[in-house]
C-alpha cells in the first residue's frame, strides 16, 4: 500500500501543511521573519499536528522552507529531521529550499526557471541535466530584491523623502498614515524598533501597490524597479544554468498572487526581455510541492539528478512524541479531576491576585479547588511578564510548570490590549504613556504575545479586550452617516492580525460584552459576531451577567440564546444603588449615566444566580464558569471560596435522577 504524502510550504509570512487533502495554516517558521522563539514554537505545533493526523502511519513528505540553503546543508536537514522524528512522524522526509518544488513540479519537471516573489525573493534554474544556478535568496540584508520586503522598504523610504522635501510627493505617505495612525516619520521609527522587521516591512507592500493602482507616479516607479530586479534575476538564472532552446518559467509567491496588476506587469516585462516559451503562475506552492513529490520524490520517478543534489533526504524512524496527542501544543494538562460531575467546570479569574506572584496565585486556585483558571497577562499586574516570556526559555519553562498546578484554560489581557482601539488619551496613560500610534502598537504586541502564550500553555482560549474607537457613536447624530457599524468595521480591521495568529495557533479569541468595549450589550455582541464572520475569522463570547445587569439588561437573558458562541462566563454579584443621594462605602462605581453599582461575592448582591446557572444548564453550556472577585468588602480568598462553594451547591455533584413521579 502506498504511503501517505504530506507537504509543507514554509514562507516568510505563513506556513501551510497539507496531508490527505486537509490543510492547516500556521505562522512563519522563519527566524529572520518572526524571531527564533516564535519560529520554534510554531514549528513544534506544526509537527505535533502532522504527527496527530498520521497517527503512527509511515509517510513520505517534503518540507520546503525559505530557511534552507541551496544545496540543502547536512546540518539543517539533520536538525529538521530530528525534530520530525521527535514529534513522532515516521517515514521519508525531503528537505529543501522552498523554490525547489516549483522547479521540480510539472510542467517544468526540472528544466527552466522558478521565481519566488513573496516576503523575500529568490530564483532557481536548471537545464534538466547537470547545471543548477541560484540567484538571490540570501535574506533581506544580502538580497531579496523584487520581494514584498523590497516593495515595502522602497515605498517607506520614498514616503519619508517626500515628507522631508528630498523627493516628490506620493500617495504612499497617506497610505502609511492611514495604516499607522501617525506621521510617516514616526511610522518609520516605529518599524525600526521592531525586533524582526522583515515581516513588518513586507506587510507594507500592498500599500505601495494600492497607491500604484490609484495612479501615483512614485509608487509606479517603485513597482517598476522591483519588477526590473525580478527580470534581471530571471535573466541571470537562465544564463547561469545555460538554458537553450525552449524552456518555461514558473512564478510563485504572495506578491503576484495578491496583486493581479503586479503579476501582469511582471509577465509583460519577462516576455519583452526574455521571451521564455511559457510562463506558469504557481498560485498554490503546497500543491506544487505535492505534485513534485508525487512525480519525482519517491518510487519510479526520481528527481532529475541536479535537483537530487540540492535536496536533502533522510528517514525518520519510530519515536515517541514528547508533545503527546493533544492539539494546541504547550504544557500538558493537569490530571486533577473536577469535584463535580456537571459538564460546567468552575474556574477562577486570577486577576484579583495580580499584585502577588504566579506561584501564589496558582497555589491559591489549587487550594480553593478550582477546576481551571483564567491567567491575566496585563502589564499592570505582576503574574506574567510577556516580554520576558518572549525571550527567556527558562521563564517559559517556569510558566509551563506553574500551569500544571491547575489547568490554564484561558489566557487574558484587558488593560494593554484596550489600547488597540482606545481611548488613547490620558485615560490610558497608566497603562502606557505616549502617542496614539505607540499605544496601538503596544496593544497589538501584547495581544499577539497573549495568543502565543495561550498556545504555549495549551489553553484553548485567549480573552482579549480591544476597546472602542468612539463611545459616542451609539447615539446617532443628526445629519451624520457615522454609526456604531463604523466601530465594528474598525474593530475587525485592527483585530485581523491577532485573529489570524490565533487561527494559526489553534487558539480561539474570546470577547466580552462590556460598557467600555465595542460590544457593550447583546445586540452589539451579535453584530460583532456577524461582522467578524464576514471576514472569514471567528471569535466566541465570554459573558458576564453582572456587567450587563449593571447597564439594565436582564442577567438571566444575558446567557440565553448564544448556543455554541458562548464559550465561557464570569460569575460575580451586583448591588444597584437606587436612592437619590450618592452611595457611601467602598467599591461603588458607575457604568455610564445610570445608577451606581457595586460588585460583590455571589449571594451578597441582587442577581438571581440560581436562575442564571439553571439557564446555562438549559442552554447545554459546557464551558468554564469563572468566579471573578471584585468585592471591595471581602478579602479575595474569602470571596472566591464563598463564590465557588455557592456555585457548587447549584451544580450536580453526581448524575441527576430526574423526576420520580
Short mmCIF file of N, CA and C in Angstrom, two decimals, residues 159-264:
data_model
loop_
_atom_site.label_atom_id
_atom_site.label_comp_id
_atom_site.label_asym_id
_atom_site.label_seq_id
_atom_site.Cartn_x
_atom_site.Cartn_y
_atom_site.Cartn_z
N UNK A 159 8.27 57.66 0.81
CA UNK A 159 7.35 58.49 1.59
C UNK A 159 8.11 59.41 2.55
N UNK A 160 9.18 58.89 3.16
CA UNK A 160 9.99 59.72 4.05
C UNK A 160 10.66 60.85 3.25
N UNK A 161 11.19 60.53 2.09
CA UNK A 161 11.85 61.54 1.26
C UNK A 161 10.84 62.63 0.85
N UNK A 162 9.63 62.22 0.55
CA UNK A 162 8.61 63.21 0.19
C UNK A 162 8.28 64.10 1.39
N UNK A 163 8.24 63.51 2.56
CA UNK A 163 7.88 64.26 3.76
C UNK A 163 8.93 65.31 4.10
N UNK A 164 10.22 64.96 3.97
CA UNK A 164 11.24 65.93 4.36
C UNK A 164 11.76 66.78 3.19
N UNK A 165 11.14 66.64 2.02
CA UNK A 165 11.47 67.53 0.91
C UNK A 165 12.55 67.04 -0.02
N UNK A 166 13.03 65.82 0.14
CA UNK A 166 14.07 65.32 -0.75
C UNK A 166 13.52 64.64 -1.99
N UNK A 167 12.24 64.37 -2.00
CA UNK A 167 11.66 63.65 -3.13
C UNK A 167 10.28 64.16 -3.46
N UNK A 168 9.71 63.73 -4.58
CA UNK A 168 8.38 64.19 -4.99
C UNK A 168 7.29 63.65 -4.07
N UNK A 169 6.17 64.35 -4.06
CA UNK A 169 5.03 63.93 -3.25
C UNK A 169 4.52 62.58 -3.73
N UNK A 170 4.00 61.80 -2.78
CA UNK A 170 3.50 60.46 -3.11
C UNK A 170 2.34 60.08 -2.20
N UNK A 171 1.37 59.38 -2.78
CA UNK A 171 0.22 58.90 -2.01
C UNK A 171 0.61 57.79 -1.04
N UNK A 172 1.81 57.26 -1.18
CA UNK A 172 2.26 56.20 -0.25
C UNK A 172 2.25 56.73 1.18
N UNK A 173 2.62 58.03 1.34
CA UNK A 173 2.63 58.61 2.68
C UNK A 173 1.27 58.57 3.34
N UNK A 174 0.22 58.89 2.58
CA UNK A 174 -1.13 58.83 3.16
C UNK A 174 -1.54 57.40 3.48
N UNK A 175 -1.15 56.46 2.62
CA UNK A 175 -1.43 55.06 2.91
C UNK A 175 -0.77 54.63 4.23
N UNK A 176 0.48 55.06 4.43
CA UNK A 176 1.18 54.73 5.67
C UNK A 176 0.53 55.41 6.86
N UNK A 177 0.14 56.67 6.69
CA UNK A 177 -0.51 57.39 7.78
C UNK A 177 -1.82 56.71 8.17
N UNK A 178 -2.59 56.25 7.19
CA UNK A 178 -3.84 55.54 7.49
C UNK A 178 -3.55 54.23 8.20
N UNK A 179 -2.47 53.57 7.80
CA UNK A 179 -2.14 52.27 8.41
C UNK A 179 -1.69 52.41 9.85
N UNK A 180 -0.85 53.42 10.12
CA UNK A 180 -0.27 53.55 11.45
C UNK A 180 -0.97 54.58 12.33
N UNK A 181 -1.81 55.41 11.73
CA UNK A 181 -2.46 56.43 12.52
C UNK A 181 -1.51 57.51 13.00
N UNK A 182 -0.43 57.73 12.28
CA UNK A 182 0.57 58.70 12.68
C UNK A 182 1.32 59.18 11.44
N UNK A 183 2.27 60.10 11.63
CA UNK A 183 3.04 60.59 10.52
C UNK A 183 3.99 59.55 9.96
N UNK A 184 4.46 59.79 8.74
CA UNK A 184 5.35 58.84 8.06
C UNK A 184 6.64 58.64 8.84
N UNK A 185 7.23 59.72 9.32
CA UNK A 185 8.50 59.60 10.03
C UNK A 185 8.35 58.83 11.33
N UNK A 186 7.25 59.06 12.06
CA UNK A 186 7.01 58.29 13.29
C UNK A 186 6.79 56.81 12.96
N UNK A 187 6.10 56.56 11.85
CA UNK A 187 5.88 55.16 11.44
C UNK A 187 7.20 54.49 11.12
N UNK A 188 8.09 55.21 10.44
CA UNK A 188 9.40 54.64 10.10
C UNK A 188 10.19 54.33 11.36
N UNK A 189 10.15 55.24 12.31
CA UNK A 189 10.88 55.00 13.57
C UNK A 189 10.29 53.80 14.32
N UNK A 190 8.96 53.70 14.29
CA UNK A 190 8.32 52.57 14.98
C UNK A 190 8.74 51.25 14.35
N UNK A 191 8.79 51.20 13.02
CA UNK A 191 9.21 49.97 12.35
C UNK A 191 10.66 49.63 12.66
N UNK A 192 11.49 50.66 12.81
CA UNK A 192 12.90 50.41 13.13
C UNK A 192 13.06 49.78 14.50
N UNK A 193 12.06 49.96 15.36
CA UNK A 193 12.14 49.37 16.70
C UNK A 193 11.60 47.97 16.78
N UNK A 194 11.06 47.44 15.67
CA UNK A 194 10.55 46.07 15.67
C UNK A 194 11.73 45.11 15.69
N UNK A 195 11.76 44.12 16.62
CA UNK A 195 12.94 43.25 16.74
C UNK A 195 13.28 42.51 15.45
N UNK A 196 12.27 42.03 14.73
CA UNK A 196 12.50 41.30 13.47
C UNK A 196 11.65 41.98 12.39
N UNK A 197 12.23 42.99 11.70
CA UNK A 197 11.42 43.89 10.87
C UNK A 197 11.02 43.34 9.51
N UNK A 198 11.57 42.22 9.09
CA UNK A 198 11.34 41.77 7.71
C UNK A 198 9.85 41.63 7.42
N UNK A 199 9.14 40.94 8.27
CA UNK A 199 7.71 40.71 8.04
C UNK A 199 6.94 42.02 8.11
N UNK A 200 7.27 42.88 9.08
CA UNK A 200 6.55 44.14 9.24
C UNK A 200 6.74 45.05 8.04
N UNK A 201 7.95 45.10 7.49
CA UNK A 201 8.21 45.94 6.32
C UNK A 201 7.54 45.33 5.08
N UNK A 202 7.62 44.02 4.94
CA UNK A 202 6.97 43.36 3.80
C UNK A 202 5.47 43.60 3.79
N UNK A 203 4.88 43.77 4.98
CA UNK A 203 3.44 44.00 5.07
C UNK A 203 3.02 45.33 4.47
N UNK A 204 4.00 46.21 4.17
CA UNK A 204 3.69 47.50 3.55
C UNK A 204 3.54 47.38 2.04
N UNK A 205 3.93 46.25 1.47
CA UNK A 205 3.88 46.09 0.01
C UNK A 205 2.48 46.34 -0.57
N UNK A 206 1.40 45.82 0.04
CA UNK A 206 0.08 46.11 -0.53
C UNK A 206 -0.26 47.59 -0.55
N UNK A 207 0.27 48.37 0.41
CA UNK A 207 0.01 49.80 0.42
C UNK A 207 0.65 50.46 -0.80
N UNK A 208 1.87 50.03 -1.14
CA UNK A 208 2.56 50.59 -2.31
C UNK A 208 1.80 50.22 -3.58
N UNK A 209 1.38 48.96 -3.67
CA UNK A 209 0.64 48.52 -4.86
C UNK A 209 -0.70 49.25 -4.98
N UNK A 210 -1.33 49.53 -3.82
CA UNK A 210 -2.60 50.24 -3.86
C UNK A 210 -2.40 51.67 -4.37
N UNK A 211 -1.34 52.35 -3.90
CA UNK A 211 -1.05 53.70 -4.39
C UNK A 211 -0.73 53.67 -5.89
N UNK A 212 -0.01 52.64 -6.31
CA UNK A 212 0.31 52.49 -7.74
C UNK A 212 -0.96 52.32 -8.57
N UNK A 213 -1.86 51.45 -8.12
CA UNK A 213 -3.10 51.20 -8.85
C UNK A 213 -3.95 52.47 -8.95
N UNK A 214 -3.81 53.37 -7.94
CA UNK A 214 -4.57 54.62 -7.93
C UNK A 214 -3.93 55.70 -8.79
N UNK A 215 -2.78 55.38 -9.43
CA UNK A 215 -2.16 56.32 -10.35
C UNK A 215 -1.01 57.13 -9.80
N UNK A 216 -0.49 56.76 -8.61
CA UNK A 216 0.62 57.51 -8.03
C UNK A 216 1.91 57.24 -8.80
N UNK A 217 2.59 58.32 -9.25
CA UNK A 217 3.78 58.17 -10.08
C UNK A 217 4.96 57.60 -9.31
N UNK A 218 5.13 58.00 -8.06
CA UNK A 218 6.25 57.50 -7.26
C UNK A 218 6.08 56.00 -7.00
N UNK A 219 4.87 55.60 -6.65
CA UNK A 219 4.61 54.18 -6.43
C UNK A 219 4.83 53.38 -7.70
N UNK A 220 4.46 53.97 -8.84
CA UNK A 220 4.68 53.29 -10.13
C UNK A 220 6.17 53.08 -10.38
N UNK A 221 6.97 54.07 -10.02
CA UNK A 221 8.41 53.94 -10.20
C UNK A 221 8.98 52.85 -9.30
N UNK A 222 8.49 52.79 -8.04
CA UNK A 222 8.95 51.75 -7.11
C UNK A 222 8.61 50.37 -7.65
N UNK A 223 7.37 50.20 -8.11
CA UNK A 223 6.94 48.90 -8.62
C UNK A 223 7.76 48.53 -9.86
N UNK A 224 8.00 49.49 -10.72
CA UNK A 224 8.77 49.23 -11.93
C UNK A 224 10.18 48.75 -11.60
N UNK A 225 10.81 49.41 -10.62
CA UNK A 225 12.16 48.99 -10.21
C UNK A 225 12.15 47.57 -9.65
N UNK A 226 11.13 47.25 -8.86
CA UNK A 226 11.04 45.91 -8.27
C UNK A 226 10.89 44.86 -9.36
N UNK A 227 10.02 45.13 -10.33
CA UNK A 227 9.82 44.18 -11.44
C UNK A 227 11.11 44.03 -12.24
N UNK A 228 11.80 45.13 -12.47
CA UNK A 228 13.07 45.05 -13.21
C UNK A 228 14.08 44.16 -12.49
N UNK A 229 14.10 44.21 -11.18
CA UNK A 229 15.01 43.35 -10.41
C UNK A 229 14.67 41.87 -10.62
N UNK A 230 13.38 41.56 -10.66
CA UNK A 230 12.98 40.16 -10.88
C UNK A 230 13.35 39.71 -12.29
N UNK A 231 13.17 40.56 -13.27
CA UNK A 231 13.54 40.21 -14.64
C UNK A 231 15.05 40.01 -14.75
N UNK A 232 15.82 40.90 -14.10
CA UNK A 232 17.28 40.74 -14.12
C UNK A 232 17.69 39.44 -13.45
N UNK A 233 17.01 39.09 -12.38
CA UNK A 233 17.30 37.83 -11.71
C UNK A 233 16.98 36.64 -12.59
N UNK A 234 15.85 36.70 -13.29
CA UNK A 234 15.47 35.60 -14.18
C UNK A 234 16.49 35.45 -15.32
N UNK A 235 16.94 36.59 -15.85
CA UNK A 235 17.94 36.55 -16.92
C UNK A 235 19.23 35.90 -16.41
N UNK A 236 19.67 36.30 -15.20
CA UNK A 236 20.91 35.74 -14.64
C UNK A 236 20.75 34.26 -14.34
N UNK A 237 19.58 33.84 -13.85
CA UNK A 237 19.36 32.43 -13.55
C UNK A 237 19.42 31.58 -14.82
N UNK A 238 18.74 32.06 -15.87
CA UNK A 238 18.74 31.31 -17.13
C UNK A 238 20.15 31.21 -17.72
N UNK A 239 20.89 32.31 -17.63
CA UNK A 239 22.26 32.29 -18.16
C UNK A 239 23.15 31.38 -17.33
N UNK A 240 22.98 31.41 -16.03
CA UNK A 240 23.82 30.57 -15.16
C UNK A 240 23.59 29.10 -15.38
N UNK A 241 22.34 28.72 -15.72
CA UNK A 241 22.04 27.31 -15.99
C UNK A 241 22.22 26.96 -17.46
N UNK A 242 22.64 27.94 -18.29
CA UNK A 242 22.89 27.75 -19.72
C UNK A 242 21.68 27.16 -20.44
N UNK A 243 20.52 27.73 -20.13
CA UNK A 243 19.30 27.27 -20.79
C UNK A 243 19.31 27.67 -22.26
N UNK A 244 19.01 26.71 -23.11
CA UNK A 244 18.98 26.95 -24.54
C UNK A 244 17.66 26.41 -25.10
N UNK A 245 17.24 26.97 -26.22
CA UNK A 245 16.03 26.48 -26.84
C UNK A 245 14.80 26.86 -26.04
N UNK A 246 13.79 26.00 -26.07
CA UNK A 246 12.55 26.29 -25.36
C UNK A 246 12.68 25.92 -23.89
N UNK A 247 12.17 26.76 -23.03
CA UNK A 247 12.12 26.49 -21.60
C UNK A 247 10.99 27.30 -20.98
N UNK A 248 10.60 26.92 -19.77
CA UNK A 248 9.47 27.56 -19.09
C UNK A 248 9.94 28.26 -17.83
N UNK A 249 9.12 29.20 -17.38
CA UNK A 249 9.40 29.93 -16.16
C UNK A 249 8.17 29.89 -15.26
N UNK A 250 8.36 29.46 -14.01
CA UNK A 250 7.26 29.38 -13.04
C UNK A 250 7.37 30.54 -12.06
N UNK A 251 6.26 31.24 -11.85
CA UNK A 251 6.20 32.38 -10.94
C UNK A 251 5.36 31.99 -9.72
N UNK A 252 5.92 32.19 -8.54
CA UNK A 252 5.19 31.92 -7.31
C UNK A 252 5.41 33.03 -6.30
N UNK A 253 4.67 32.99 -5.21
CA UNK A 253 4.85 33.98 -4.15
C UNK A 253 3.63 34.85 -3.94
N UNK A 254 3.56 35.47 -2.78
CA UNK A 254 2.38 36.23 -2.38
C UNK A 254 2.18 37.53 -3.11
N UNK A 255 3.26 38.16 -3.62
CA UNK A 255 3.10 39.47 -4.26
C UNK A 255 2.34 39.35 -5.58
N UNK A 256 2.78 38.52 -6.54
CA UNK A 256 1.99 38.39 -7.77
C UNK A 256 0.62 37.77 -7.53
N UNK A 257 0.55 36.88 -6.55
CA UNK A 257 -0.74 36.26 -6.24
C UNK A 257 -1.71 37.28 -5.67
N UNK A 258 -1.19 38.22 -4.86
CA UNK A 258 -2.06 39.19 -4.20
C UNK A 258 -2.37 40.41 -5.05
N UNK A 259 -1.57 40.66 -6.08
CA UNK A 259 -1.79 41.83 -6.95
C UNK A 259 -1.81 41.39 -8.40
N UNK A 260 -2.98 41.21 -9.01
CA UNK A 260 -3.04 40.83 -10.43
C UNK A 260 -2.33 41.83 -11.34
N UNK A 261 -2.39 43.14 -10.97
CA UNK A 261 -1.72 44.15 -11.78
C UNK A 261 -0.20 43.94 -11.77
N UNK A 262 0.35 43.62 -10.59
CA UNK A 262 1.78 43.35 -10.48
C UNK A 262 2.15 42.12 -11.31
N UNK A 263 1.34 41.07 -11.20
CA UNK A 263 1.61 39.84 -11.96
C UNK A 263 1.59 40.11 -13.46
N UNK A 264 0.62 40.92 -13.91
CA UNK A 264 0.53 41.22 -15.35
C UNK A 264 1.75 42.00 -15.83
#
